[in-house]
Amino acid sequence: MTDSPIDRSEFDHRSVRRDFVFGELHRPDLSPNPVDQLQHWLSAAEAAGNFDPTAMCLSTASAAGRPSSRYVLLKHLDVRGLCFYTDSRSRKGRELAENPFAALAFYWPETDRQVRVVGRVERLSEADAEDYFQQRPLKSRMAAAASIQSTPIDARTDLEARYHAIETQYPEGDVPRNPAWGGFRLVPDEWEFWQGRPSRLHDRFVYLPDLSDAQTWQIQRLMP
Ligand SMILES: Cc1cc2nc3c(=O)[nH]c(=O)nc-3n(C[C@H](O)[C@H](O)[C@H](O)COP(=O)(O)O)c2cc1C
């Protein structure tokens, strides 16, 4: 614990607050399956005007336990888990290779909701990676081919030169996917659905696997 007081002379955000008034969350509102619940909340966030409802904060950690977080986009959701795509040479890719556990968090201010998910991460098949890569716009495929994600580069112009070299090399647009670029699935073993409520008396429910039946989840309310 540090005993030096906070310097409040600058950047004091103590008065930045709002009440959460969108709605309530009760046990009967919850789907027995957290995947259905998440799908429902994703649709509701989109309907409420959120323009990046699938953006999720992904936290990974090194083998030594040093964490790092960043946003990625959810691309598929099914009973097996939540899928995203990235470059496995990136920091997240390196951390997942040495420590396959990760956490995800969504926040949708329009609906005052947060969802947290924890689990083990597995690599999707090459066929899945290829399938999604080919669906991406041409310029995104070119950019993925030009970049070794999270590796230092001296100047923006060097990055653009790498991009133009790919453009020149593949004038027909048939740029191949680097095998390092692929998909990952977080297989959840813990979920939390949070509904903001007035005066910070929020509703929270966790889903944990039912140890007696792998197909079902136990739901528990938590204090805010
Ligand atoms: C809304 C949003 C969505 C993003 N989606 C992705 C994504 O799906 N995949 C990806 O590799 N990076 C995505 N990024 C960039 C990452 O946040 C991050 O900068 C990059 O993956 C490198 O992270 P790392 O060095 O920790 O591996 C996104 C960023 C934002 C703000």
XYZ file of C-alpha atoms and ligand atoms in Angstrom:
255
model
C 0.000 0.000 0.000
C 1.264 3.471 -0.845
C 0.794 6.216 1.748
C 1.375 9.151 -0.623
C -1.947 10.954 -1.198
C -3.559 11.172 -4.662
C -2.735 14.419 -6.457
C -6.227 15.851 -7.008
C -5.102 19.093 -8.644
C -5.455 17.725 -12.199
C -7.606 15.198 -14.006
C -10.018 14.667 -11.161
C -12.892 12.504 -12.394
C -14.661 11.898 -9.108
C -17.839 13.650 -10.210
C -18.145 11.735 -13.504
C -21.043 9.409 -12.813
C -24.509 8.529 -14.038
C -27.297 6.349 -12.811
C -28.049 3.109 -14.649
C -31.743 3.199 -15.470
C -32.269 1.044 -18.588
C -33.811 -1.955 -16.890
C -33.742 -4.790 -14.383
C -32.540 -8.385 -14.416
C -34.381 -11.114 -12.541
C -33.760 -14.826 -12.455
C -36.810 -15.675 -14.611
C -35.450 -13.312 -17.309
C -32.349 -15.455 -17.709
C -32.034 -18.127 -20.353
C -30.866 -21.467 -18.890
C -28.079 -21.347 -21.453
C -25.608 -18.429 -21.202
C -24.910 -18.512 -24.946
C -28.578 -17.754 -25.653
C -28.504 -15.061 -22.989
C -25.463 -13.414 -24.585
C -27.036 -13.608 -28.044
C -30.148 -11.945 -26.671
C -28.127 -9.134 -25.063
C -26.014 -8.632 -28.214
C -29.198 -8.163 -30.268
C -30.623 -5.802 -27.652
C -27.427 -3.709 -27.631
C -27.537 -3.424 -31.405
C -31.233 -2.524 -31.364
C -30.476 0.146 -28.755
C -28.013 1.791 -31.149
C -24.634 0.421 -30.080
C -22.545 0.449 -33.256
C -19.899 -2.056 -32.054
C -21.946 -4.577 -30.057
C -19.523 -7.435 -30.795
C -16.458 -5.577 -29.480
C -15.125 -7.423 -26.464
C -12.176 -6.756 -24.184
C -9.890 -9.796 -24.220
C -7.515 -10.261 -21.306
C -4.658 -12.708 -21.529
C -1.675 -13.266 -19.275
C 1.897 -14.409 -19.687
C 3.071 -17.623 -18.051
C 4.337 -15.464 -15.182
C 0.836 -14.020 -14.713
C 1.416 -10.537 -16.120
C -1.917 -9.541 -17.688
C -2.711 -7.563 -20.829
C -6.047 -6.460 -22.314
C -7.272 -5.286 -25.702
C -10.469 -5.300 -27.745
C -11.239 -7.870 -30.417
C -14.434 -8.564 -32.366
C -16.624 -11.569 -31.685
C -17.111 -13.372 -35.012
C -19.022 -16.540 -34.071
C -20.899 -17.641 -31.015
C -22.213 -21.144 -30.434
C -22.528 -23.733 -27.688
C -18.802 -24.396 -27.897
C -17.774 -20.816 -27.242
C -16.850 -17.350 -28.508
C -14.596 -17.014 -31.571
C -12.297 -14.222 -32.685
C -9.512 -13.844 -35.241
C -6.060 -12.445 -34.853
C -2.367 -12.828 -35.638
C -0.830 -15.490 -33.423
C 2.515 -13.626 -33.559
C 0.941 -10.757 -31.589
C 1.288 -10.252 -27.852
C -2.082 -11.928 -27.238
C -1.072 -14.791 -29.511
C 2.189 -15.293 -27.666
C 0.475 -15.121 -24.281
C -2.222 -17.593 -25.319
C 0.484 -19.986 -26.512
C 2.122 -19.986 -23.075
C -1.046 -19.635 -20.985
C -4.282 -20.722 -22.709
C -6.670 -19.121 -20.182
C -8.335 -15.800 -20.974
C -11.191 -13.524 -19.977
C -13.603 -11.493 -22.098
C -15.788 -8.536 -21.181
C -18.504 -6.743 -23.145
C -19.939 -3.385 -22.106
C -22.940 -1.785 -23.766
C -23.664 1.659 -22.271
C -26.967 1.926 -24.203
C -28.434 -0.972 -22.212
C -26.340 -0.555 -19.027
C -25.076 -4.121 -19.380
C -21.816 -5.946 -18.925
C -21.029 -9.599 -19.672
C -17.894 -11.352 -18.432
C -16.662 -14.721 -19.645
C -13.678 -16.815 -18.515
C -12.304 -19.992 -20.027
C -9.665 -21.865 -21.916
C -8.763 -20.734 -25.432
C -8.236 -23.139 -28.325
C -7.130 -22.524 -31.877
C -9.747 -22.913 -34.632
C -8.983 -25.161 -37.583
C -7.051 -23.937 -40.608
C -10.227 -24.454 -42.650
C -12.164 -22.079 -40.359
C -9.349 -19.513 -40.533
C -9.236 -19.719 -44.310
C -12.992 -19.488 -44.595
C -13.194 -16.283 -42.564
C -10.043 -14.765 -44.120
C -11.594 -15.101 -47.576
C -14.754 -13.320 -46.353
C -12.783 -10.245 -45.282
C -12.582 -7.200 -47.580
C -9.577 -7.247 -49.921
C -7.842 -4.329 -48.191
C -8.146 -6.061 -44.806
C -6.592 -9.206 -46.272
C -3.778 -7.121 -47.743
C -3.230 -5.367 -44.415
C -3.125 -8.676 -42.543
C -0.540 -9.972 -45.003
C 1.556 -6.818 -44.659
C 1.634 -6.718 -40.877
C 3.358 -8.859 -38.275
C 0.999 -7.762 -35.535
C 2.541 -6.165 -32.434
C 6.072 -6.132 -33.907
C 7.891 -2.770 -33.786
C 8.334 -0.837 -37.052
C 10.249 2.421 -37.496
C 7.768 4.498 -39.478
C 4.262 4.544 -40.899
C 5.882 4.829 -44.351
C 7.609 1.465 -43.802
C 4.228 -0.113 -43.015
C 2.677 1.453 -46.122
C 5.598 0.207 -48.217
C 4.942 -3.329 -46.958
C 1.248 -2.924 -47.874
C 2.058 -1.631 -51.384
C 4.513 -4.499 -51.914
C 1.664 -6.957 -51.192
C -0.630 -5.028 -53.565
C 2.002 -5.248 -56.316
C 2.705 -8.898 -55.648
C -0.993 -9.865 -55.839
C -2.604 -7.593 -58.446
C -5.507 -10.043 -58.803
C -6.226 -9.751 -55.089
C -5.465 -13.412 -54.392
C -3.298 -12.571 -51.377
C -2.706 -15.698 -49.292
C -3.403 -15.880 -45.584
C -0.280 -16.072 -43.477
C -0.642 -19.300 -41.442
C -0.002 -17.209 -38.310
C -3.312 -15.388 -38.871
C -6.162 -17.482 -37.547
C -9.089 -18.011 -35.272
C -9.406 -18.737 -31.582
C -12.309 -19.971 -29.494
C -12.726 -19.178 -25.813
C -14.529 -22.156 -24.250
C -16.333 -20.656 -21.251
C -16.433 -22.230 -17.821
C -17.692 -19.094 -16.050
C -20.071 -16.320 -17.131
C -21.470 -13.213 -15.481
C -24.377 -11.058 -16.636
C -24.555 -7.598 -15.055
C -27.420 -5.166 -15.331
C -26.722 -1.692 -13.983
C -29.425 -0.406 -11.639
C -30.048 2.931 -9.920
C -27.927 3.859 -6.885
C -25.403 1.106 -7.654
C -27.756 -1.692 -6.487
C -26.976 -3.658 -9.607
C -28.253 -7.090 -10.648
C -25.566 -9.733 -11.205
C -25.879 -13.405 -12.056
C -23.070 -15.905 -12.575
C -23.355 -19.138 -14.505
C -21.088 -21.981 -13.400
C -21.063 -25.500 -14.852
C -23.311 -27.948 -13.062
C -20.826 -30.583 -11.942
C -23.473 -33.322 -11.985
C -24.583 -32.568 -15.540
C -22.198 -31.169 -18.151
C -25.096 -29.870 -20.256
C -26.504 -27.502 -17.650
C -25.402 -24.396 -15.765
C -26.018 -23.349 -12.201
C -27.105 -19.746 -11.818
C -26.242 -17.684 -8.752
C -27.037 -14.066 -7.867
C -24.128 -11.957 -6.602
C -24.184 -8.794 -4.541
C -23.228 -5.752 -6.605
C -13.181 -2.260 -31.377
C -11.881 -2.953 -31.711
C -11.919 -4.193 -32.337
C -10.729 -4.867 -32.624
N -10.811 -6.111 -33.188
C -9.670 -6.824 -33.373
C -9.749 -8.185 -33.815
O -10.833 -8.754 -34.023
N -8.581 -8.849 -33.974
C -7.361 -8.271 -33.736
O -6.342 -8.933 -33.909
N -7.267 -7.007 -33.278
C -8.391 -6.268 -33.094
N -8.317 -4.973 -32.614
C -6.967 -4.408 -32.306
C -6.545 -4.940 -30.915
O -7.232 -4.246 -29.894
C -5.022 -4.848 -30.674
O -4.548 -3.538 -30.910
C -4.224 -5.810 -31.545
O -4.892 -7.043 -31.726
C -2.849 -6.069 -30.940
O -2.988 -6.545 -29.626
P -1.825 -7.328 -28.845
O -0.533 -6.631 -29.149
O -2.180 -7.230 -27.409
O -1.832 -8.752 -29.337
C -9.477 -4.271 -32.319
C -9.459 -3.014 -31.700
C -10.646 -2.375 -31.394
C -10.584 -1.048 -30.690
